[in-house]
Tab-separated table of C-alpha atoms in Angstrom:
chain	number	residue	atom	x	y	z
H	542	UNK	CA	157.954	-73.735	62.977
H	543	UNK	CA	155.576	-76.395	64.805
H	544	UNK	CA	156.873	-78.976	67.587
H	545	UNK	CA	155.390	-82.221	66.025
H	546	UNK	CA	153.369	-83.845	69.133
H	547	UNK	CA	154.633	-87.260	70.166
H	548	UNK	CA	151.001	-89.088	70.965
H	549	UNK	CA	147.786	-88.603	70.760
H	550	UNK	CA	145.526	-87.982	73.600
H	551	UNK	CA	142.069	-88.560	72.277
H	552	UNK	CA	139.267	-85.651	72.141
H	553	UNK	CA	140.770	-82.629	72.602
H	554	UNK	CA	141.266	-81.310	75.887
H	555	UNK	CA	141.367	-77.528	76.998
H	556	UNK	CA	145.257	-76.699	76.125
H	557	UNK	CA	145.461	-79.329	73.997
H	558	UNK	CA	148.173	-77.487	71.161
H	559	UNK	CA	149.589	-75.527	73.682
H	560	UNK	CA	153.719	-76.772	73.919
H	561	UNK	CA	155.269	-76.499	77.158
H	562	UNK	CA	159.309	-76.735	77.166
H	563	UNK	CA	160.611	-76.426	80.686
H	564	UNK	CA	164.166	-76.535	81.985
H	565	UNK	CA	162.945	-77.435	85.577
H	566	UNK	CA	164.370	-79.275	88.962
H	567	UNK	CA	162.480	-80.116	92.024
H	568	UNK	CA	159.247	-79.064	92.801
H	569	UNK	CA	157.717	-75.780	92.281
H	570	UNK	CA	158.861	-75.400	88.202
H	571	UNK	CA	157.008	-79.112	87.804
H	572	UNK	CA	154.433	-78.884	89.796
H	573	UNK	CA	153.212	-75.886	87.792
H	574	UNK	CA	153.808	-77.852	84.640
H	575	UNK	CA	152.343	-80.932	85.562
H	576	UNK	CA	149.271	-79.218	86.161
H	577	UNK	CA	149.258	-77.833	82.463
H	578	UNK	CA	150.230	-81.820	81.356
H	579	UNK	CA	146.613	-82.382	82.657
H	580	UNK	CA	144.901	-80.534	80.954
H	581	UNK	CA	146.470	-81.581	77.864
H	582	UNK	CA	149.520	-79.446	77.069
H	583	UNK	CA	152.252	-80.868	75.418
H	584	UNK	CA	155.268	-80.613	78.155
H	585	UNK	CA	159.018	-81.182	77.216
H	586	UNK	CA	160.911	-81.618	80.502
H	587	UNK	CA	164.621	-80.534	79.858
H	588	UNK	CA	167.126	-82.240	81.455
H	589	UNK	CA	170.526	-82.945	81.855
H	590	UNK	CA	171.893	-85.593	80.929
H	591	UNK	CA	174.347	-86.631	83.717
H	592	UNK	CA	171.009	-88.021	86.299
H	593	UNK	CA	168.441	-84.976	84.767
H	594	UNK	CA	166.278	-83.582	87.811
H	595	UNK	CA	167.361	-84.600	90.911
H	596	UNK	CA	164.007	-85.183	92.134
H	597	UNK	CA	164.382	-88.336	90.552
H	598	UNK	CA	166.340	-89.661	93.064
H	599	UNK	CA	164.997	-87.936	96.416
H	600	UNK	CA	163.984	-91.268	97.717
H	601	UNK	CA	163.038	-94.681	95.908
H	602	UNK	CA	159.866	-96.127	97.753
H	603	UNK	CA	157.540	-95.884	94.461
H	604	UNK	CA	158.666	-99.136	93.130
H	605	UNK	CA	161.691	-97.832	92.993
H	606	UNK	CA	161.323	-94.357	91.582
H	607	UNK	CA	160.798	-91.210	94.233
H	608	UNK	CA	157.107	-90.378	95.034
H	609	UNK	CA	158.631	-86.451	94.434
H	610	UNK	CA	159.297	-87.616	90.539
H	611	UNK	CA	156.293	-89.668	90.045
H	612	UNK	CA	153.391	-87.087	92.033
H	613	UNK	CA	155.300	-84.445	90.333
H	614	UNK	CA	155.653	-85.146	86.529
H	615	UNK	CA	153.510	-87.591	85.068
H	616	UNK	CA	152.308	-87.123	81.421
H	617	UNK	CA	155.015	-85.296	80.669
H	618	UNK	CA	158.289	-85.928	77.486
H	619	UNK	CA	161.583	-86.063	79.289
H	620	UNK	CA	164.657	-84.897	76.564
H	621	UNK	CA	167.989	-84.493	78.027
H	622	UNK	CA	170.149	-81.667	76.888
H	623	UNK	CA	173.590	-79.962	78.134
H	624	UNK	CA	172.657	-76.793	78.309
H	625	UNK	CA	176.497	-75.408	78.981
H	626	UNK	CA	177.219	-76.298	75.297
H	627	UNK	CA	176.342	-74.264	72.296
H	628	UNK	CA	174.354	-77.779	70.713
H	629	UNK	CA	171.894	-77.888	74.087
H	630	UNK	CA	171.326	-74.579	73.509
H	631	UNK	CA	170.714	-74.780	69.786
H	632	UNK	CA	168.756	-77.516	70.291
H	633	UNK	CA	166.310	-75.458	73.037
H	634	UNK	CA	166.542	-72.753	70.924
H	635	UNK	CA	164.486	-74.890	68.276
H	636	UNK	CA	161.941	-76.659	70.610
H	637	UNK	CA	161.388	-72.249	72.156
H	638	UNK	CA	160.745	-71.292	68.417
H	639	UNK	CA	157.557	-73.608	67.947
H	640	UNK	CA	156.243	-73.170	71.802
H	641	UNK	CA	154.310	-71.215	73.832
H	642	UNK	CA	155.272	-71.035	77.171
H	643	UNK	CA	158.431	-71.120	78.514
H	644	UNK	CA	159.477	-72.036	82.591
H	645	UNK	CA	162.592	-72.559	84.301
H	646	UNK	CA	163.909	-72.683	87.887
H	647	UNK	CA	167.264	-72.691	87.651
H	648	UNK	CA	169.880	-71.351	89.913
H	649	UNK	CA	170.219	-67.838	90.711
H	650	UNK	CA	171.595	-65.993	87.688
H	651	UNK	CA	171.625	-69.010	85.836
H	652	UNK	CA	168.829	-68.113	83.521
H	653	UNK	CA	170.884	-64.511	82.729
H	654	UNK	CA	173.676	-66.697	81.817
H	655	UNK	CA	171.882	-69.227	79.536
H	656	UNK	CA	170.310	-66.038	77.570
H	657	UNK	CA	167.031	-67.180	79.226
H	658	UNK	CA	166.005	-64.984	80.926
H	659	UNK	CA	162.376	-63.171	79.974
H	660	UNK	CA	164.211	-59.480	78.242
H	661	UNK	CA	166.421	-61.755	75.793
H	662	UNK	CA	163.298	-64.216	75.635
H	663	UNK	CA	161.190	-61.665	74.148
H	664	UNK	CA	163.544	-60.460	71.658
H	665	UNK	CA	163.877	-64.204	69.934
H	666	UNK	CA	160.584	-65.064	71.026
H	667	UNK	CA	157.919	-62.159	70.858
H	668	UNK	CA	154.944	-64.749	71.075
H	669	UNK	CA	156.775	-67.009	74.023
H	670	UNK	CA	155.187	-66.463	77.744
H	671	UNK	CA	158.728	-67.192	79.977
H	672	UNK	CA	157.655	-68.451	83.717
H	673	UNK	CA	160.683	-67.842	85.967
H	674	UNK	CA	160.235	-69.460	88.934
H	675	UNK	CA	163.224	-68.358	91.651
H	676	UNK	CA	163.545	-68.445	95.411
H	677	UNK	CA	163.861	-64.518	96.200
H	678	UNK	CA	162.648	-62.871	93.431
H	679	UNK	CA	165.211	-61.991	89.877
H	680	UNK	CA	166.340	-58.892	91.869
H	681	UNK	CA	166.598	-57.240	95.488
H	682	UNK	CA	169.190	-58.187	97.887
H	683	UNK	CA	168.432	-61.868	98.219
H	684	UNK	CA	168.694	-62.179	93.963
H	685	UNK	CA	171.462	-64.246	94.406
H	686	UNK	CA	170.571	-66.990	97.249
H	687	UNK	CA	169.197	-69.946	97.009
H	688	UNK	CA	166.434	-70.935	98.293
H	689	UNK	CA	164.834	-74.479	99.535
H	690	UNK	CA	161.250	-74.928	101.023
H	691	UNK	CA	162.291	-75.278	104.548
H	692	UNK	CA	164.679	-72.321	104.159
H	693	UNK	CA	161.371	-70.320	103.078
H	694	UNK	CA	159.558	-71.630	105.490
H	695	UNK	CA	162.135	-70.276	107.776
H	696	UNK	CA	161.869	-66.563	106.803
H	697	UNK	CA	158.422	-66.323	106.422
H	698	UNK	CA	157.955	-66.853	110.092
H	699	UNK	CA	155.569	-70.308	108.978
H	700	UNK	CA	158.300	-72.358	111.438
H	701	UNK	CA	157.716	-70.370	114.399
H	702	UNK	CA	153.892	-70.781	114.131
H	703	UNK	CA	154.803	-74.719	113.731
H	704	UNK	CA	154.370	-77.104	116.516
H	705	UNK	CA	153.529	-76.838	119.751
H	706	UNK	CA	154.637	-74.447	122.970
H	707	UNK	CA	157.675	-76.819	123.354
H	708	UNK	CA	159.305	-76.677	119.839
H	709	UNK	CA	158.773	-75.438	116.528
H	710	UNK	CA	158.318	-77.713	113.508
H	711	UNK	CA	158.365	-77.848	110.050
H	712	UNK	CA	155.159	-78.451	107.878
H	713	UNK	CA	155.263	-81.778	106.716
H	714	UNK	CA	154.773	-81.026	103.434
H	715	UNK	CA	156.994	-78.916	100.589
H	716	UNK	CA	153.877	-75.632	100.762
H	717	UNK	CA	156.944	-73.254	100.135
H	718	UNK	CA	157.460	-75.004	96.491
H	719	UNK	CA	153.568	-76.313	96.088
H	720	UNK	CA	152.403	-72.504	96.633
H	721	UNK	CA	155.240	-71.208	93.924
H	722	UNK	CA	153.979	-74.118	91.965
H	723	UNK	CA	150.114	-73.095	92.138
H	724	UNK	CA	150.918	-69.192	91.552
H	725	UNK	CA	153.005	-70.098	88.442
H	726	UNK	CA	150.217	-72.109	86.826
H	727	UNK	CA	147.349	-69.834	87.555
H	728	UNK	CA	149.948	-67.260	85.547
H	729	UNK	CA	150.717	-69.064	83.148
H	730	UNK	CA	146.597	-69.385	82.826
H	731	UNK	CA	146.447	-65.708	83.142
H	732	UNK	CA	149.434	-64.882	80.887
H	733	UNK	CA	148.478	-67.215	77.938
H	734	UNK	CA	144.471	-65.557	77.783
H	735	UNK	CA	145.865	-62.738	77.692
H	736	UNK	CA	147.977	-63.589	74.522
H	737	UNK	CA	144.609	-64.716	72.836
H	738	UNK	CA	142.142	-62.205	73.617
H	739	UNK	CA	144.835	-59.019	73.418
H	740	UNK	CA	147.846	-60.426	71.503
H	741	UNK	CA	150.350	-58.868	74.237
H	742	UNK	CA	152.770	-60.959	75.896
H	743	UNK	CA	153.005	-60.889	79.822
H	744	UNK	CA	155.910	-62.694	81.108
H	745	UNK	CA	155.534	-64.598	84.710
H	746	UNK	CA	157.833	-64.364	87.582
H	747	UNK	CA	156.526	-65.978	90.539
H	748	UNK	CA	158.954	-66.264	94.089
H	749	UNK	CA	158.968	-69.108	96.592
H	750	UNK	CA	159.097	-66.128	99.165
H	751	UNK	CA	156.295	-64.070	97.933
H	752	UNK	CA	154.135	-66.881	97.495
H	753	UNK	CA	154.213	-68.721	101.049
H	754	UNK	CA	154.967	-64.720	102.283
H	755	UNK	CA	151.259	-64.447	100.813
H	756	UNK	CA	149.600	-67.296	103.060
H	757	UNK	CA	150.950	-65.817	106.193
H	758	UNK	CA	149.070	-62.820	105.639
H	759	UNK	CA	146.575	-63.716	107.890
H	760	UNK	CA	149.219	-63.990	111.143
H	761	UNK	CA	151.469	-61.074	109.738
H	762	UNK	CA	148.541	-59.000	110.209
H	763	UNK	CA	146.956	-60.895	113.327
H	764	UNK	CA	150.771	-59.935	115.084
H	765	UNK	CA	151.100	-56.833	112.966
H	766	UNK	CA	147.763	-54.797	114.803
H	767	UNK	CA	147.756	-57.052	117.499
H	768	UNK	CA	150.637	-56.921	118.865
H	769	UNK	CA	152.351	-60.341	119.361
H	770	UNK	CA	152.489	-63.290	117.045
H	771	UNK	CA	150.144	-66.500	117.126
H	772	UNK	CA	150.871	-68.973	119.613
H	773	UNK	CA	152.528	-72.341	118.664
H	774	UNK	CA	149.399	-74.586	119.965
H	775	UNK	CA	149.839	-78.498	118.134
H	776	UNK	CA	146.253	-78.558	116.417
H	777	UNK	CA	144.713	-75.835	118.601
H	778	UNK	CA	143.692	-72.977	116.560
H	779	UNK	CA	145.442	-70.048	117.516
H	780	UNK	CA	142.764	-67.460	117.590
H	781	UNK	CA	139.756	-69.489	117.668
H	782	UNK	CA	138.076	-71.992	120.594
H	783	UNK	CA	137.531	-74.987	121.301
H	784	UNK	CA	139.091	-75.940	117.926
H	785	UNK	CA	141.951	-78.733	118.178
H	786	UNK	CA	142.227	-82.451	119.266
H	787	UNK	CA	141.327	-83.959	122.409
H	788	UNK	CA	141.788	-87.725	123.640
H	789	UNK	CA	138.410	-90.036	123.814
H	790	UNK	CA	138.796	-92.049	126.851
H	791	UNK	CA	139.698	-95.237	124.365
H	792	UNK	CA	142.867	-93.100	123.441
H	793	UNK	CA	141.892	-91.598	119.958
H	794	UNK	CA	142.045	-88.075	118.916
H	795	UNK	CA	139.015	-86.339	117.627
H	796	UNK	CA	139.232	-82.776	116.397
H	797	UNK	CA	135.847	-80.635	116.235
H	798	UNK	CA	135.942	-76.396	115.599
H	799	UNK	CA	133.353	-73.904	117.284
H	800	UNK	CA	132.860	-71.194	115.116
H	801	UNK	CA	129.829	-69.125	115.909
H	802	UNK	CA	127.512	-68.953	118.475
H	803	UNK	CA	124.890	-70.766	118.482
H	804	UNK	CA	127.075	-73.668	117.877
H	805	UNK	CA	128.779	-72.609	121.200
H	806	UNK	CA	125.399	-72.508	122.943
H	807	UNK	CA	124.793	-76.528	122.108
H	808	UNK	CA	128.251	-77.723	122.682
H	809	UNK	CA	127.832	-76.432	126.287
H	810	UNK	CA	123.932	-77.441	126.584
H	811	UNK	CA	124.594	-80.609	124.592
H	812	UNK	CA	128.411	-81.821	124.753
H	813	UNK	CA	129.279	-80.656	128.164
H	814	UNK	CA	125.958	-80.723	129.105
H	815	UNK	CA	126.620	-77.185	131.332
H	816	UNK	CA	124.366	-74.967	129.718
H	817	UNK	CA	124.720	-72.182	132.362
H	818	UNK	CA	128.900	-71.984	130.632
H	819	UNK	CA	127.428	-70.695	127.232
H	820	UNK	CA	127.025	-67.165	129.393
H	821	UNK	CA	130.045	-67.365	131.533
H	822	UNK	CA	131.830	-64.209	130.824
H	823	UNK	CA	134.963	-66.117	130.866
H	824	UNK	CA	133.596	-68.097	127.760
H	825	UNK	CA	131.017	-65.691	126.224
H	826	UNK	CA	132.478	-64.694	123.214
H	827	UNK	CA	134.911	-66.023	120.465
H	828	UNK	CA	137.715	-63.413	122.331
H	829	UNK	CA	136.804	-64.482	125.861
H	830	UNK	CA	137.435	-67.668	124.746
H	831	UNK	CA	140.789	-67.806	122.814
H	832	UNK	CA	141.528	-65.355	126.253
H	833	UNK	CA	140.685	-68.107	128.385
H	834	UNK	CA	141.557	-71.077	126.861
H	835	UNK	CA	143.587	-73.341	128.804
H	836	UNK	CA	140.639	-73.057	131.617
H	837	UNK	CA	138.215	-74.160	128.955
H	838	UNK	CA	140.659	-76.883	127.365
H	839	UNK	CA	140.647	-78.306	131.218
H	840	UNK	CA	136.958	-78.358	131.128
H	841	UNK	CA	136.486	-80.389	127.066
H	842	UNK	CA	139.180	-82.844	127.833
H	843	UNK	CA	137.346	-83.638	130.795
H	844	UNK	CA	134.172	-84.152	129.334
H	845	UNK	CA	136.443	-86.239	126.467
H	846	UNK	CA	138.061	-88.147	128.958
H	847	UNK	CA	134.491	-89.782	130.036
H	848	UNK	CA	133.723	-90.636	126.017
H	849	UNK	CA	134.777	-93.333	123.637
H	850	UNK	CA	135.530	-91.671	120.214
H	851	UNK	CA	133.248	-92.890	118.267
H	852	UNK	CA	130.580	-91.362	121.093
H	853	UNK	CA	132.187	-88.169	121.053
H	854	UNK	CA	132.153	-87.666	117.435
H	855	UNK	CA	128.147	-89.312	118.142
H	856	UNK	CA	127.176	-86.251	120.474
H	857	UNK	CA	128.988	-83.589	118.454
H	858	UNK	CA	127.138	-84.556	115.058
H	859	UNK	CA	123.808	-84.199	117.066
H	860	UNK	CA	125.283	-80.918	117.870
H	861	UNK	CA	125.941	-80.224	113.985
H	862	UNK	CA	129.642	-79.083	115.210
H	863	UNK	CA	132.333	-80.199	112.252
H	864	UNK	CA	135.131	-82.935	113.943
H	865	UNK	CA	136.666	-85.671	112.675
H	866	UNK	CA	139.127	-88.485	113.841
H	867	UNK	CA	142.868	-87.745	113.110
H	868	UNK	CA	144.108	-89.668	110.421
H	869	UNK	CA	146.936	-91.305	109.317
H	870	UNK	CA	148.467	-91.109	105.671
H	871	UNK	CA	147.198	-94.834	105.570
H	872	UNK	CA	143.803	-93.732	107.031
H	873	UNK	CA	143.505	-91.346	104.300
H	874	UNK	CA	144.652	-93.629	100.946
H	875	UNK	CA	141.784	-95.325	101.739
H	876	UNK	CA	139.377	-92.563	102.477
H	877	UNK	CA	135.686	-93.520	101.200
H	878	UNK	CA	135.375	-90.141	99.658
H	879	UNK	CA	137.874	-90.606	97.112
H	880	UNK	CA	136.809	-94.205	96.766
H	881	UNK	CA	133.402	-93.367	96.599
H	882	UNK	CA	134.451	-89.956	94.273
H	883	UNK	CA	136.180	-93.109	91.894
H	884	UNK	CA	139.611	-89.635	92.018
H	885	UNK	CA	142.279	-92.157	92.121
H	886	UNK	CA	143.723	-92.828	88.575
H	887	UNK	CA	146.478	-95.787	87.098
H	888	UNK	CA	149.680	-93.680	86.435
H	889	UNK	CA	152.533	-95.585	84.753
H	890	UNK	CA	155.700	-95.797	85.566
H	891	UNK	CA	159.505	-95.341	84.647
H	892	UNK	CA	160.005	-98.759	82.025
H	893	UNK	CA	156.202	-99.552	82.346
H	894	UNK	CA	156.622	-102.653	84.368
H	895	UNK	CA	155.473	-100.819	87.267
H	896	UNK	CA	152.165	-98.727	87.726
H	897	UNK	CA	150.933	-96.294	91.082
H	898	UNK	CA	147.958	-94.579	92.084
H	899	UNK	CA	147.782	-91.224	91.601
H	900	UNK	CA	144.571	-88.925	92.550
H	901	UNK	CA	142.719	-87.296	89.879
H	902	UNK	CA	143.527	-83.123	89.578
H	903	UNK	CA	141.281	-81.042	92.331
H	904	UNK	CA	139.657	-78.669	89.689
H	905	UNK	CA	136.792	-80.920	88.347
H	906	UNK	CA	135.995	-79.294	84.621
H	907	UNK	CA	132.964	-81.160	82.770
H	908	UNK	CA	133.006	-83.435	80.187
H	909	UNK	CA	136.634	-83.230	81.031
H	910	UNK	CA	138.251	-86.634	81.708
H	911	UNK	CA	142.251	-85.064	83.032
H	912	UNK	CA	145.446	-86.574	81.214
H	913	UNK	CA	147.527	-88.762	83.055
H	914	UNK	CA	149.895	-90.622	81.475
H	915	UNK	CA	153.372	-91.973	81.788
H	916	UNK	CA	156.251	-90.844	84.188
H	917	UNK	CA	159.663	-90.547	81.588
H	918	UNK	CA	162.324	-92.155	82.206
H	919	UNK	CA	165.120	-89.852	81.857
H	920	UNK	CA	165.023	-88.539	77.976
H	921	UNK	CA	162.514	-91.187	76.962
H	922	UNK	CA	161.981	-89.080	74.038
H	923	UNK	CA	164.943	-87.791	73.465
H	924	UNK	CA	164.911	-88.956	70.175
H	925	UNK	CA	161.266	-88.081	68.461
H	926	UNK	CA	162.248	-84.859	69.571
H	927	UNK	CA	165.479	-84.708	68.037
H	928	UNK	CA	163.611	-86.350	64.920
H	929	UNK	CA	160.739	-84.121	64.679
H	930	UNK	CA	163.268	-80.850	65.198
H	931	UNK	CA	164.852	-82.343	61.478
H	932	UNK	CA	167.668	-85.055	63.207
H	933	UNK	CA	168.795	-87.494	61.815
H	934	UNK	CA	170.052	-90.830	63.043
H	935	UNK	CA	174.064	-89.441	63.075
H	936	UNK	CA	173.331	-86.236	64.322
H	937	UNK	CA	171.712	-87.880	67.191
H	938	UNK	CA	174.627	-89.968	67.828
H	939	UNK	CA	176.993	-87.334	67.004
H	940	UNK	CA	174.731	-85.439	70.056
H	941	UNK	CA	174.993	-88.141	72.490
H	942	UNK	CA	179.018	-88.548	71.746
H	943	UNK	CA	179.945	-85.304	72.267
H	944	UNK	CA	177.202	-85.733	75.695
H	945	UNK	CA	175.277	-82.945	74.463
H	946	UNK	CA	172.174	-85.710	75.400
């Protein structure tokens, strides 16, 4: 059966006609499906009747709504279902019979207990692309463990690389969740392409651990073959020098990077005003500069102490060396690139009284305006979805009375 669309969004976007059903929560799966919604897919978000996606309650920063939830759930429809009840699973099955993609990031073992694992879904819905987002993989020694972003940051060694010599630090955003969501999104698109071109349906699985592990490949290779892991150096780069932030005379932090021999010679001659330093045996090559980082930092810091931040940046610009001040998030919100390139859009919040500014997706497709639809209230679309599936008002009321929806 075909699941009727709840809304019309003008000229057909790239994924128009694709229906995604997602039993999702937190960050990874919602990030993957929101990107599908941005491109025009119909995304039906299945939430528990007793509170829904727990990311709704992470904070109340955006006019009373969670900043996480607002970021991850625009342009979706919210359907409440208690999947522990048979009637709830029957509604889900009706949806899946007309869907193209099913996404879930349920807890360890839950998909199997509900009959929503890839194997059984393929038997019932052979044209459906299933995508499972797990913590540590659906099999293996850690399959039954819970996984949260910071746990995965710790297990991949990322936390040991982040921070200063005095202590470790978590990355300031949910990098494991974001990585997994990105790979799920690209995996789903690949599976849809394969289905369209070959007729073969491929199941997609992504784990938070393996997604972030891919991003750790460079420090992993450095450690395996170099004999020691990259050090924690704050804003300094572990394997390139000079590369980092230095305080100018007025206290402003200026970050710059010397990437090659031409830049190094220009930096010595025109910024440091010490052209002979370029061929000093301690600093002649990139590896030499990393090995003698402390000596080089003392020289660079001394020069920065003579210049105000703006003057230091002008001097680096004259050398054609990339540099920047160290922005706060408030600075970022007012960034001229985002303003002049018209990257902000207004997204309505649940209830329609308030709205929030949101960034356009970073991948621009010529002639396509991404869909930036409202963030749904919990269960906002339950009744129209059930009606489209053939439930009359009495049936919907009965489901509500039993706590199924």
